[in-house]
Short mmCIF file of C-alpha atoms in Angstrom, two decimals:
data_model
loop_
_atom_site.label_atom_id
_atom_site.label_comp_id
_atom_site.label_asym_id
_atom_site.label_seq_id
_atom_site.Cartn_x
_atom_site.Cartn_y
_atom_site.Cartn_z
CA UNK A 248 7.26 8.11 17.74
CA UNK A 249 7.08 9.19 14.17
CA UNK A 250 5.56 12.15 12.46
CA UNK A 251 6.44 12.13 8.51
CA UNK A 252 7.35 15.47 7.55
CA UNK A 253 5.58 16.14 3.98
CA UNK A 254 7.20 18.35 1.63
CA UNK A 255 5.26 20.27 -1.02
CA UNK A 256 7.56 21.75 -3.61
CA UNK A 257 5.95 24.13 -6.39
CA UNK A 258 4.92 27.01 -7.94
CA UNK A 259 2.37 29.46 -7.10
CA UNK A 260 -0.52 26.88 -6.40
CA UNK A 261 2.23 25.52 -3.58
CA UNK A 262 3.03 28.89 -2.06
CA UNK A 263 -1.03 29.91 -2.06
CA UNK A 264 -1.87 26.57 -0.16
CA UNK A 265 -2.37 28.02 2.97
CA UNK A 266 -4.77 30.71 1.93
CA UNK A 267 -8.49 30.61 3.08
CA UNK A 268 -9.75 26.51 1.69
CA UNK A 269 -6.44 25.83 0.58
CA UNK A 270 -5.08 22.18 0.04
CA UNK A 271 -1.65 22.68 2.19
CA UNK A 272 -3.65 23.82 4.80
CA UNK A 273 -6.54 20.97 4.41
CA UNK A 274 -3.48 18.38 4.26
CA UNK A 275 -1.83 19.65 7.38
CA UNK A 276 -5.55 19.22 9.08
CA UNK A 277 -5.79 15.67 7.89
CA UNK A 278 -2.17 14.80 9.18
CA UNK A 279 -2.78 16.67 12.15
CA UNK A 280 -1.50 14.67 15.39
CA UNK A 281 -1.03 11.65 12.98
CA UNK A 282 2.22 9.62 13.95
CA UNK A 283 3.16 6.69 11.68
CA UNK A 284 3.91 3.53 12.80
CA UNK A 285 6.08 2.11 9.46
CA UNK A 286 9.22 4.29 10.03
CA UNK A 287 10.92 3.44 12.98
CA UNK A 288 13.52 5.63 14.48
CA UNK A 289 15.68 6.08 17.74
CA UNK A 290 12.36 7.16 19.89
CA UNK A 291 14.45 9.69 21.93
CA UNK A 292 15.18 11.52 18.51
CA UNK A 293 12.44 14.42 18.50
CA UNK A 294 10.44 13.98 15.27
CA UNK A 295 8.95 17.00 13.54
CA UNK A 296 5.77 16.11 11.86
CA UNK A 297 3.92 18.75 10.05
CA UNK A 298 3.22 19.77 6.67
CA UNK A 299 6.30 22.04 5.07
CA UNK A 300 5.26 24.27 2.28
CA UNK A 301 8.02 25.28 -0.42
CA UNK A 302 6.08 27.12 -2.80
CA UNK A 303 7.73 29.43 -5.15
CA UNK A 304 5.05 31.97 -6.97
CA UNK A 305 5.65 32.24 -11.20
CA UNK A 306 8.88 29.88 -10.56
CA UNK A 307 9.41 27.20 -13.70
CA UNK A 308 11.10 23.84 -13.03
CA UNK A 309 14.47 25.31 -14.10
CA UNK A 310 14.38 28.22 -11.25
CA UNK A 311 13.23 25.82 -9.25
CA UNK A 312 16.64 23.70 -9.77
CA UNK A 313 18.85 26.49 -8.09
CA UNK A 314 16.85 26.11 -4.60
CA UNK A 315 17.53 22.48 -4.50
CA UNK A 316 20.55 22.50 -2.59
CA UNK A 317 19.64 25.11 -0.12
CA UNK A 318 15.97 23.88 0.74
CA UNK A 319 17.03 20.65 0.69
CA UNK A 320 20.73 19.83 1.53
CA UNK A 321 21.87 15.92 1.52
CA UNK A 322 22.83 16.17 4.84
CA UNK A 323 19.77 16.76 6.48
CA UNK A 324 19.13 15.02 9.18
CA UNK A 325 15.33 14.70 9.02
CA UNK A 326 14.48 14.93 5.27
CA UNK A 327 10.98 14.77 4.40
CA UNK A 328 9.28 11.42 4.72
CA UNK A 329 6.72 12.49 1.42
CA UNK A 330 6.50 14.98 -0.70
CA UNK A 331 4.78 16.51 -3.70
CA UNK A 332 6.24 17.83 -6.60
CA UNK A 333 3.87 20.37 -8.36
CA UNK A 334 5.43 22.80 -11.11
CA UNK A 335 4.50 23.23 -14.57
CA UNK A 336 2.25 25.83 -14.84
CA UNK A 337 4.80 28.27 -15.75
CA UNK A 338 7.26 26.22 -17.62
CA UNK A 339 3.60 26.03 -20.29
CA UNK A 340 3.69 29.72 -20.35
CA UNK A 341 3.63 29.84 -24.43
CA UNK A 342 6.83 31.50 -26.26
CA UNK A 343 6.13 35.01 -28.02
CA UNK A 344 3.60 35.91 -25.39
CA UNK A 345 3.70 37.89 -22.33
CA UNK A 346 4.83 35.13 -19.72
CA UNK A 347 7.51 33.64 -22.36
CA UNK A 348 10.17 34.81 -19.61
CA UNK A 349 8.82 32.02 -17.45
CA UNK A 350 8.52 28.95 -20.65
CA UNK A 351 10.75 25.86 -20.19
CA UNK A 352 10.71 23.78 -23.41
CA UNK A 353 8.45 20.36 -22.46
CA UNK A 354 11.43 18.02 -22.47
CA UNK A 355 13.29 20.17 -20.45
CA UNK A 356 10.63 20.72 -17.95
CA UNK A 357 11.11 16.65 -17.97
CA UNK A 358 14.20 16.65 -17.58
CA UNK A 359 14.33 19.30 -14.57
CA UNK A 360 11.14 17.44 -12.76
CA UNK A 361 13.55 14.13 -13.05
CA UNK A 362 16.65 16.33 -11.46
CA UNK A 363 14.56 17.40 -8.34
CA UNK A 364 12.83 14.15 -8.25
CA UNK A 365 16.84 12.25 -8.18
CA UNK A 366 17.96 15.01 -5.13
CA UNK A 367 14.63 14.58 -3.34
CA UNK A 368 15.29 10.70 -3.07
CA UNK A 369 19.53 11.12 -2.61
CA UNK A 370 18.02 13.10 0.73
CA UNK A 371 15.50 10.42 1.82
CA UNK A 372 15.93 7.06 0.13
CA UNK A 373 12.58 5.91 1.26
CA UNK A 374 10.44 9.33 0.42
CA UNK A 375 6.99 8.83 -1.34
CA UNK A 376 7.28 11.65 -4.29
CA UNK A 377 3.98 12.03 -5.57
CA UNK A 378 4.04 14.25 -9.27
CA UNK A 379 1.42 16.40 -9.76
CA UNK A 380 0.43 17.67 -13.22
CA UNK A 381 -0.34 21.77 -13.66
CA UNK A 382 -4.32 22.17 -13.56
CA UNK A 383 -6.02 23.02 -16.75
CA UNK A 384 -6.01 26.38 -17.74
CA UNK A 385 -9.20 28.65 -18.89
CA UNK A 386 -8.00 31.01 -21.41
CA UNK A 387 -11.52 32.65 -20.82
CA UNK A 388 -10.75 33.33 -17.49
CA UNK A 389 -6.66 34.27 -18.31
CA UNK A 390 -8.13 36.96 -20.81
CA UNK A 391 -10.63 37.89 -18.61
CA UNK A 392 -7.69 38.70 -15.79
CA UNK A 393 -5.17 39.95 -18.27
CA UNK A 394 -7.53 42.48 -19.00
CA UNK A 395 -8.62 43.16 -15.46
CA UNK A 396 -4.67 44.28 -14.90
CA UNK A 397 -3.98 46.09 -18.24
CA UNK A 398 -7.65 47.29 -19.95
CA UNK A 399 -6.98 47.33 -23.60
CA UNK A 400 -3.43 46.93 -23.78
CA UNK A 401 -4.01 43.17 -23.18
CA UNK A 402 -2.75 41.48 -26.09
CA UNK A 403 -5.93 39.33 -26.29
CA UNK A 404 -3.71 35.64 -26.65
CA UNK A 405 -3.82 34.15 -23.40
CA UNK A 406 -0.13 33.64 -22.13
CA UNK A 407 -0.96 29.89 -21.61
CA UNK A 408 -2.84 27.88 -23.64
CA UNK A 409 -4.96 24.67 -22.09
CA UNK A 410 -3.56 22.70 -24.60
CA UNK A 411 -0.34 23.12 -24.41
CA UNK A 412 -0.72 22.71 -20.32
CA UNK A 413 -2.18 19.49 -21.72
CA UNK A 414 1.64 18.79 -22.86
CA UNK A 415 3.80 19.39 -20.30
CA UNK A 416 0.99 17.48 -17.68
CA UNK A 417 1.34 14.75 -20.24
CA UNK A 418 5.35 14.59 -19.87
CA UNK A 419 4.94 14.49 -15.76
CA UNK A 420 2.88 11.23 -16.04
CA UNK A 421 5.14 9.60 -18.82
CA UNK A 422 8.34 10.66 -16.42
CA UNK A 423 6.09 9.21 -13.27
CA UNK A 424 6.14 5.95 -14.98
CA UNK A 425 9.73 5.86 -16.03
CA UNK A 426 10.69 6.35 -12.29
CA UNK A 427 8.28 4.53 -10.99
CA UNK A 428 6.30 7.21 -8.75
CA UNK A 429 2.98 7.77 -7.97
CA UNK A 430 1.04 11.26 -9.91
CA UNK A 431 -1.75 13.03 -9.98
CA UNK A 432 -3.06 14.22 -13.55
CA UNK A 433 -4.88 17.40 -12.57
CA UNK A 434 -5.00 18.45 -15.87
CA UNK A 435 -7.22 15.48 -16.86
CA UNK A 436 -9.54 14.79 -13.75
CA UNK A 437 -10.69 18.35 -13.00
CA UNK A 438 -11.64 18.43 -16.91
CA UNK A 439 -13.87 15.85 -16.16
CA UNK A 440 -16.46 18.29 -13.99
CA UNK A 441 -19.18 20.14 -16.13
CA UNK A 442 -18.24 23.70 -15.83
CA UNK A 443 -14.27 23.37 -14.60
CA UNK A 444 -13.60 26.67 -16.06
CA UNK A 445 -14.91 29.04 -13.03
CA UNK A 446 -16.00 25.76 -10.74
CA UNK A 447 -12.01 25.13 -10.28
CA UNK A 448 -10.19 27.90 -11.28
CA UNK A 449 -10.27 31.74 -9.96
CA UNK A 450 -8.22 33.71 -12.88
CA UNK A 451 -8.01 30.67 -15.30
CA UNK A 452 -5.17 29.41 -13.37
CA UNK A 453 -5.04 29.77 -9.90
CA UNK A 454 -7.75 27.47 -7.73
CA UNK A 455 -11.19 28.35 -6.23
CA UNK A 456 -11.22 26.65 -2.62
CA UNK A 457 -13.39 23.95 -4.73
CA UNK A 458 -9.84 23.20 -7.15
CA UNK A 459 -8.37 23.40 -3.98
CA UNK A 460 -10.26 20.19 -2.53
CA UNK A 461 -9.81 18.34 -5.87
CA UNK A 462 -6.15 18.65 -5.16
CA UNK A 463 -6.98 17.87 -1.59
CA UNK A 464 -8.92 14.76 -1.83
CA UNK A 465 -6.65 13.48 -4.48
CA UNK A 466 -3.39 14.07 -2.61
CA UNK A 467 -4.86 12.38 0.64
CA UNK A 468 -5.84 9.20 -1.83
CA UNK A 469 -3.01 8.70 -3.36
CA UNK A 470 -0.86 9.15 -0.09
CA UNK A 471 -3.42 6.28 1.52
CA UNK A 472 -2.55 4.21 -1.56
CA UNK A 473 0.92 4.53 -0.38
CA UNK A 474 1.55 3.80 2.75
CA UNK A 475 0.57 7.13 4.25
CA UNK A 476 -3.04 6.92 5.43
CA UNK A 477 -3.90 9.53 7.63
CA UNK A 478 -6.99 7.32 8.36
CA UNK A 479 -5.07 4.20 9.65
CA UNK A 480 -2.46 6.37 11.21
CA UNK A 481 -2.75 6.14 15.51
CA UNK A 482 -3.03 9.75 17.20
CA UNK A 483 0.03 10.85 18.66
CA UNK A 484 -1.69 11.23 21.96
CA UNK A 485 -4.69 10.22 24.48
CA UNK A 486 -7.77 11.89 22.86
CA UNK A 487 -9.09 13.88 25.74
CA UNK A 488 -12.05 11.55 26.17
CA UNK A 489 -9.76 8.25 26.84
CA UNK A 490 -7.97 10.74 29.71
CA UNK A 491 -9.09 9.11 33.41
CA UNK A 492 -9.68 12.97 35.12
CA UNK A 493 -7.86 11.54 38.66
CA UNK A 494 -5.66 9.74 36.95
CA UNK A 495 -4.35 10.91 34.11
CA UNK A 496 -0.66 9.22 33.81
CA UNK A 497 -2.36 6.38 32.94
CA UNK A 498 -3.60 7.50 29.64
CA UNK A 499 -0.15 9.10 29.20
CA UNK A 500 1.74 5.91 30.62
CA UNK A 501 0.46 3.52 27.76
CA UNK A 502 0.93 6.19 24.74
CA UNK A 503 3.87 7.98 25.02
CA UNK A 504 6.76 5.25 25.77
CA UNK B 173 19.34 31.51 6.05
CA UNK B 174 17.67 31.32 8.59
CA UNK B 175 13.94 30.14 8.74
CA UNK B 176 12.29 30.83 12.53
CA UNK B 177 10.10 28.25 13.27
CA UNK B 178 6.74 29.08 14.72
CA UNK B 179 5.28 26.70 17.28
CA UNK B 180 1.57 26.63 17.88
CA UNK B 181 0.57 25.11 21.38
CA UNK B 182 -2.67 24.38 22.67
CA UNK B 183 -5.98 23.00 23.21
CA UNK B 184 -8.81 22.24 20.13
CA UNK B 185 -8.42 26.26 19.42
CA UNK B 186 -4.97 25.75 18.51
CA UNK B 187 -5.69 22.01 16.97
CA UNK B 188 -8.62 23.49 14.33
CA UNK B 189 -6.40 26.43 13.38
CA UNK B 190 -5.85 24.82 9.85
CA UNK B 191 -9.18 24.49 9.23
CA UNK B 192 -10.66 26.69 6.03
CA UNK B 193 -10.16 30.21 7.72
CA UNK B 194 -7.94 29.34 10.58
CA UNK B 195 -5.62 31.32 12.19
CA UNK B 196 -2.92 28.42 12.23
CA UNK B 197 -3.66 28.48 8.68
CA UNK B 198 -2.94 32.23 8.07
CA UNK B 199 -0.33 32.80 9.74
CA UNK B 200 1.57 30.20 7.99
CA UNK B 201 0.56 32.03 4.82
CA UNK B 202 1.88 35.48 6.34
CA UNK B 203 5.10 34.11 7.45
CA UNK B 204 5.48 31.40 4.06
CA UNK B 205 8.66 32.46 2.40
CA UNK B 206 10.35 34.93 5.11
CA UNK B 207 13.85 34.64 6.56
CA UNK B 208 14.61 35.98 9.55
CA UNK B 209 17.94 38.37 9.29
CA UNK B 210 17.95 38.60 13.66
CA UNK B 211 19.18 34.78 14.28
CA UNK B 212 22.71 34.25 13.11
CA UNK B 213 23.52 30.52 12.26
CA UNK B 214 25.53 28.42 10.33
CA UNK B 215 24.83 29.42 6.99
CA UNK B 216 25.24 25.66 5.82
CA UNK B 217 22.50 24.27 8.26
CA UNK B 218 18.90 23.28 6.88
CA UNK B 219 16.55 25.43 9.18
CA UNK B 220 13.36 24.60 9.05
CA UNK B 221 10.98 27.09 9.11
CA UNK B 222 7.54 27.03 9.26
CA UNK B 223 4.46 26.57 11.58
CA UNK B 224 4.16 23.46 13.80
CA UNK B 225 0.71 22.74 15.22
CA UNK B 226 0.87 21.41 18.33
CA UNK B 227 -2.75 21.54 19.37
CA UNK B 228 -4.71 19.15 21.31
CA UNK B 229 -8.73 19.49 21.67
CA UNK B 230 -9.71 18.89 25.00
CA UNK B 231 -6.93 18.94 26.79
CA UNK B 232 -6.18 21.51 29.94
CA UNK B 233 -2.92 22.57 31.23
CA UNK B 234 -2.77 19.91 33.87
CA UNK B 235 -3.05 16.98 30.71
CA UNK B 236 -0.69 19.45 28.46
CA UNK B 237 2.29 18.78 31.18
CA UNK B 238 2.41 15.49 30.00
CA UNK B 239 3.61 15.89 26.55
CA UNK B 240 6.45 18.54 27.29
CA UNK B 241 8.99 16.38 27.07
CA UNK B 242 7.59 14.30 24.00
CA UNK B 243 7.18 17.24 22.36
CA UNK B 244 9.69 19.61 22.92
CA UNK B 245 12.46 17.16 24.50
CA UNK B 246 15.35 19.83 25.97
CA UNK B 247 17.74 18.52 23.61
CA UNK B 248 16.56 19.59 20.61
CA UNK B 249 18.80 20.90 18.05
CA UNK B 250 16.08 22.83 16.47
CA UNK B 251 14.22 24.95 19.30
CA UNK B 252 11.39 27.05 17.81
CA UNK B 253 12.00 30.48 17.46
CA UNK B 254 8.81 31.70 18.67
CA UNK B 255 5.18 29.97 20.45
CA UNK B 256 1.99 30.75 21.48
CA UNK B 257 0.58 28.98 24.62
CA UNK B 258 -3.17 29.27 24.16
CA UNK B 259 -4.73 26.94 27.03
CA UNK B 260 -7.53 27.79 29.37
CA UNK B 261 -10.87 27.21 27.60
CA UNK B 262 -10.85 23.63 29.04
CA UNK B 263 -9.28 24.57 32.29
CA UNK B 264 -12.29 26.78 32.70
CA UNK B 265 -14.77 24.17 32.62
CA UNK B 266 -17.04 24.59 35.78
CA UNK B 267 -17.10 22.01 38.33
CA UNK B 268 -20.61 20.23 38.95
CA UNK B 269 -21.48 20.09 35.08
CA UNK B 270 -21.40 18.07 32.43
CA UNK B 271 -16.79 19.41 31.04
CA UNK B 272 -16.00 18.62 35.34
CA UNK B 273 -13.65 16.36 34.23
CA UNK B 274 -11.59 19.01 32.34
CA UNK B 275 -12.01 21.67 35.06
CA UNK B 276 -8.23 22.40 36.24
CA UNK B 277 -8.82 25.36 38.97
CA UNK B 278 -7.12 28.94 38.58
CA UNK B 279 -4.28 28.58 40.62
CA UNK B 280 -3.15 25.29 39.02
CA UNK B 281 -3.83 26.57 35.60
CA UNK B 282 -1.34 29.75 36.29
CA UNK B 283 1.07 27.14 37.63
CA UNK B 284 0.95 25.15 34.88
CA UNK B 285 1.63 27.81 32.27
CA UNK B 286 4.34 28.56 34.08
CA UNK B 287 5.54 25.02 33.91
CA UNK B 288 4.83 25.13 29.94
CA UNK B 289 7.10 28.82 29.61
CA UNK B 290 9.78 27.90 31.62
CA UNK B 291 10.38 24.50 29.67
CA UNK B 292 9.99 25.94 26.41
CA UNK B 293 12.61 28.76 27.82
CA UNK B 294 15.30 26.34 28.92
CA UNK B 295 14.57 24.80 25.22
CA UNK B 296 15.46 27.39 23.36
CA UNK B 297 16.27 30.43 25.89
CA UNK B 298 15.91 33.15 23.10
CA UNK B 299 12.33 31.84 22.36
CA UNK B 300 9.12 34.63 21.71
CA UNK B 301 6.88 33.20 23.61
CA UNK B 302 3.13 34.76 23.57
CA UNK B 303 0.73 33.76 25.68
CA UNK B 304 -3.20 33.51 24.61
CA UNK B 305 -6.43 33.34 26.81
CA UNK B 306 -9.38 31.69 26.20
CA UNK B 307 -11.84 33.52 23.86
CA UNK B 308 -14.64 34.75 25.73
CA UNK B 309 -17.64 31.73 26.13
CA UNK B 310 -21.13 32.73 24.81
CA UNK B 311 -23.30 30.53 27.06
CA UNK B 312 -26.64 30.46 24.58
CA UNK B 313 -24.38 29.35 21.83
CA UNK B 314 -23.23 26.30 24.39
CA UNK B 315 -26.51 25.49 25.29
CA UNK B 316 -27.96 25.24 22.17
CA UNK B 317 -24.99 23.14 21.26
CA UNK B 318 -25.64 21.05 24.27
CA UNK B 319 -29.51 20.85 22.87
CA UNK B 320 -28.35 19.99 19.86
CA UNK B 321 -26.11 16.86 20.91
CA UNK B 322 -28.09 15.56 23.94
CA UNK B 323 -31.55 16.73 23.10
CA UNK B 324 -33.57 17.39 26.21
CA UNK B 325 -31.29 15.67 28.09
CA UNK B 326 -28.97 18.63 28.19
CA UNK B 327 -28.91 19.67 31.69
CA UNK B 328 -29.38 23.65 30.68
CA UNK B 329 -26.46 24.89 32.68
CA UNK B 330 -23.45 25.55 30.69
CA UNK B 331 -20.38 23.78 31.18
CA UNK B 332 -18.24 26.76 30.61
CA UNK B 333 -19.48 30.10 31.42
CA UNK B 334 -17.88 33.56 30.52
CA UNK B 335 -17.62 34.36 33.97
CA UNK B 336 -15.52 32.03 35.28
CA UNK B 337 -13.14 31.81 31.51
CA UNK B 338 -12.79 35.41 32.29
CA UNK B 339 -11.05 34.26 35.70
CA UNK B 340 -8.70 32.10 33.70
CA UNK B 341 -8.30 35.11 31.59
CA UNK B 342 -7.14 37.60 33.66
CA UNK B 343 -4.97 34.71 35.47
CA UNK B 344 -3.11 34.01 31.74
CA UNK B 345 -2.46 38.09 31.65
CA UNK B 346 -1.47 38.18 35.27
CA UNK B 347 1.01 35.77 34.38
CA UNK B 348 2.74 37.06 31.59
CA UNK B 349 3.65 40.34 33.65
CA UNK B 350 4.72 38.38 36.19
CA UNK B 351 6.89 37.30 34.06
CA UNK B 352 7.35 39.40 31.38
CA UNK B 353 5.87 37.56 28.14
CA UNK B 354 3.75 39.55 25.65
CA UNK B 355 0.33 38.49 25.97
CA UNK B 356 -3.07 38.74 24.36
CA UNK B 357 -6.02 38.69 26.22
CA UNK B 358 -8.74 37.23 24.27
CA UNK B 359 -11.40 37.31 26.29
CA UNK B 360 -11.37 40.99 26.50
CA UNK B 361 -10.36 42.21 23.11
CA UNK B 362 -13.52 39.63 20.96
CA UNK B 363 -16.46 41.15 23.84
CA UNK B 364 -15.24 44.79 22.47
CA UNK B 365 -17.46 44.16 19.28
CA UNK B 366 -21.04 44.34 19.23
CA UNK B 367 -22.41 40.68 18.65
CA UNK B 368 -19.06 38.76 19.73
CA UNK B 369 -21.35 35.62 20.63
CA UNK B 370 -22.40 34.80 17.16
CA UNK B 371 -19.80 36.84 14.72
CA UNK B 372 -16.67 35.40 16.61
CA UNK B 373 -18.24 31.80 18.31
CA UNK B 374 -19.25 28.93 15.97
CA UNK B 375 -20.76 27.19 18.99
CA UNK B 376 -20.32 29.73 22.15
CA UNK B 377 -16.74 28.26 22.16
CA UNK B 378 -14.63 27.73 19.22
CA UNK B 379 -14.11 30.15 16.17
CA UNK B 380 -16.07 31.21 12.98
CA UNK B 381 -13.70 31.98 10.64
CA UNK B 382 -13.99 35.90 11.61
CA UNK B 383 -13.08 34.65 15.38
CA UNK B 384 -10.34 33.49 13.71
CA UNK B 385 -8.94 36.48 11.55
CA UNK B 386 -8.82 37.97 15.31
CA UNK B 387 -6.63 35.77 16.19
CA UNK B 388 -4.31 35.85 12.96
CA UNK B 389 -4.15 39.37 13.54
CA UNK B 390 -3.67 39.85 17.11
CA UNK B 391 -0.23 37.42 16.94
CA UNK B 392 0.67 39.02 13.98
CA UNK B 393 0.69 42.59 15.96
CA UNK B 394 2.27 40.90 18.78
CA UNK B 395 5.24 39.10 17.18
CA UNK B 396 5.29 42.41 14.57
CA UNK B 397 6.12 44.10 18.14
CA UNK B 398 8.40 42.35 19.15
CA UNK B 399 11.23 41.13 16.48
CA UNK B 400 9.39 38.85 14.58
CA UNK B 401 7.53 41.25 11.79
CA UNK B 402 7.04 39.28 9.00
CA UNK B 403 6.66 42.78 6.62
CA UNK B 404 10.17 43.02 7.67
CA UNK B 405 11.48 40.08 6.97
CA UNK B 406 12.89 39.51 3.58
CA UNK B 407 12.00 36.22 1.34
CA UNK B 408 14.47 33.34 1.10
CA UNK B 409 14.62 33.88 -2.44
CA UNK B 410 14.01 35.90 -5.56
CA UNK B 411 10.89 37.36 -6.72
CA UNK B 412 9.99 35.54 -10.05
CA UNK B 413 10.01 39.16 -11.48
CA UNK B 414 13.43 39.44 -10.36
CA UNK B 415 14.46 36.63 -12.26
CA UNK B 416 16.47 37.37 -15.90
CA UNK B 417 15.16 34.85 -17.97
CA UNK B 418 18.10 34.47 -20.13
CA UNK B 419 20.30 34.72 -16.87
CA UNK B 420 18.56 33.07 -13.89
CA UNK B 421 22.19 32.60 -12.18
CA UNK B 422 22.45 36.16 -11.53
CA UNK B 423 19.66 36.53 -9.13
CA UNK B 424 19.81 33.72 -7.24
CA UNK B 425 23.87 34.49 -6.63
CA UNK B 426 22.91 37.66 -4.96
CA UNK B 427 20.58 35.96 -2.84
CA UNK B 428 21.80 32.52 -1.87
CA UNK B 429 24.97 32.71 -0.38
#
């Protein structure tokens, strides 16, 4: 028996996933008790399922580069069946502005996304990487918050620009294509809802538990694409109704060999 | 660097817990990002850290037996560091009613939790292990659910009452002196506020989202208690603010080895 272990490697909209309406905690719902039948392994081996956040708060692509080897060494012995890959929301942080500690030039951001993408896949061969694209950003809304923390001392230029997000989301679908993997342009399909700014967004950047379910809904589709459906997926065990009440090993004899 | 893994193991309490609002959900979020500085290891293993649902809706402690060694097979090389057992709600089920089939009496159930620790124990000897009883039952709530699935062919006797789940309850606590496991009784601790039955229940059994910020809390105190405080525990790596941006080696030097 088989539960695929998905990864999800990012920033700040990784690491707040499991808040209240978040989309790590939605996806580890939908994969809940979900074993897949594809991978085969040694059915002794004991298989940890489960949904494994790595998110990394204001972190940029290249920071993200020196946790490679210690969250994910190559000789682990149950590397992640999937994972998303979700950074660029700080590497866009624009130079000469207050989060220019955190900018990653676009083609290096590229370039970095392709280095954790090539280690992901020395770990696990076989693992689905989906790339996900930074969400659009509401410079409203990042004003709005900037002066919410510092009154008038806000400097008034928003530290990230939408259009420059625009960018570096463009350069993680062209580097999807060169290798080959499956993405999700955030940037583009939230911008296609009528009022994105506050509908998907909380302080221009972060999500609203309504972003969270676009990323959601679009992670679960793309995974069912693939070949990880939580839909077509068999439970892992009896559901309680198929569970005889004087005789239970039966329900247990034909599920768990 | 080592990352304790939190195991989650139960009945549809435990298996909605990453619902929006869950308590599986939070307490991932409290503990995303911490290291645990008590469990020495080799530095050079990947530890997994994280929380693993294990929650199975319907099920009773006479069904739960069945997946011990499926789950948590006694060679495991990765034991989790800590678990709450949180099973009774279905055990409690009254006999004569519509949930008979789930009933498991009090004796049995006791025995059975007992059967859960001590595998888990000879697992992973060191293990936290905090036992849960069922939340209280609010017996309108389950007969206007009843009403609201059957119609007027609900029979208008609950199939749970708080009566008898407080049995169960004091059973669960009765247990964990007997053995000496940290406990939290439930049943007890949601009827001390005013209104319990509608602010806690969604349905006179499982939890609104407050219901559930009890429970986040209450196994927060009680691993906090014990050695497993995640305000304690320092993250696995830097603070973005930590981070030089013109010398991002630096910090993560001091923190990774």
């Amino acid at each position: 028996m088989m539960r695929p272990e998905i990864l999800l490697f990012g920033d700040s909209i990784t690491q707040q996933s499991f808040r209240p309406g978040g989309w790590g905690a939605a996806l580890a719902d939908s994969y809940s008790r979900k074993v897949s039948l594809f991978l085969t392994v040694n059915a002794n081996q004991e298989m940890l399922a489960d949904v494994k956040v790595r998110g990394y708060g204001g972190y940029n692509t290249r920071w993200a580069l020196f946790l490679l080897q210690h969250l994910f060494p190559l000789d682990s012995k149950k590397p992640p069946a999937a994972a998303t890959i979700f950074f660029g929301a700080n590497d866009a942080a624009v130079l000469g502005r207050t989060g220019e500690r955190q900018h990653v030039p676009v083609e290096e951001y590229k370039e970095n996304l392709r280095k954790i993408v090539l280690h992901l896949k020395e770990c696990s061969p076989t693992i689905l990487i989906v790339l996900i694209t930074p969400p659009p950003v509401d410079e409203d809304g990042r004003n709005e918050f900037a002066q919410s923390l510092y009154g008038k001392d806000a400097s008034g230029l928003p530290e990230r620009t939408n259009e420059v997000t625009g960018v570096y989301a463009k350069k993680c679908i062209e580097l999807a294509e060169e290798m080959g993997l499956r993405s999700i342009n955030l940037w583009s399909a939230m911008q296609e809802t009528e009022g994105w700014q506050k509908k998907f967004l909380s302080d221009g950047l972060h999500l609203t538990p309504e972003g969270n379910a676009v990323v959601h809904q679009q992670v679960v589709k793309v995974f069912s694409e693939a070949w990880l459906s939580a839909a077509e997926m068999p439970y892992d065990f009896p559901h309680h109704s198929e569970i005889d009440g004087k005789n239970p090993e039966k329900a247990f004899q034909q599920r768990c060999m």
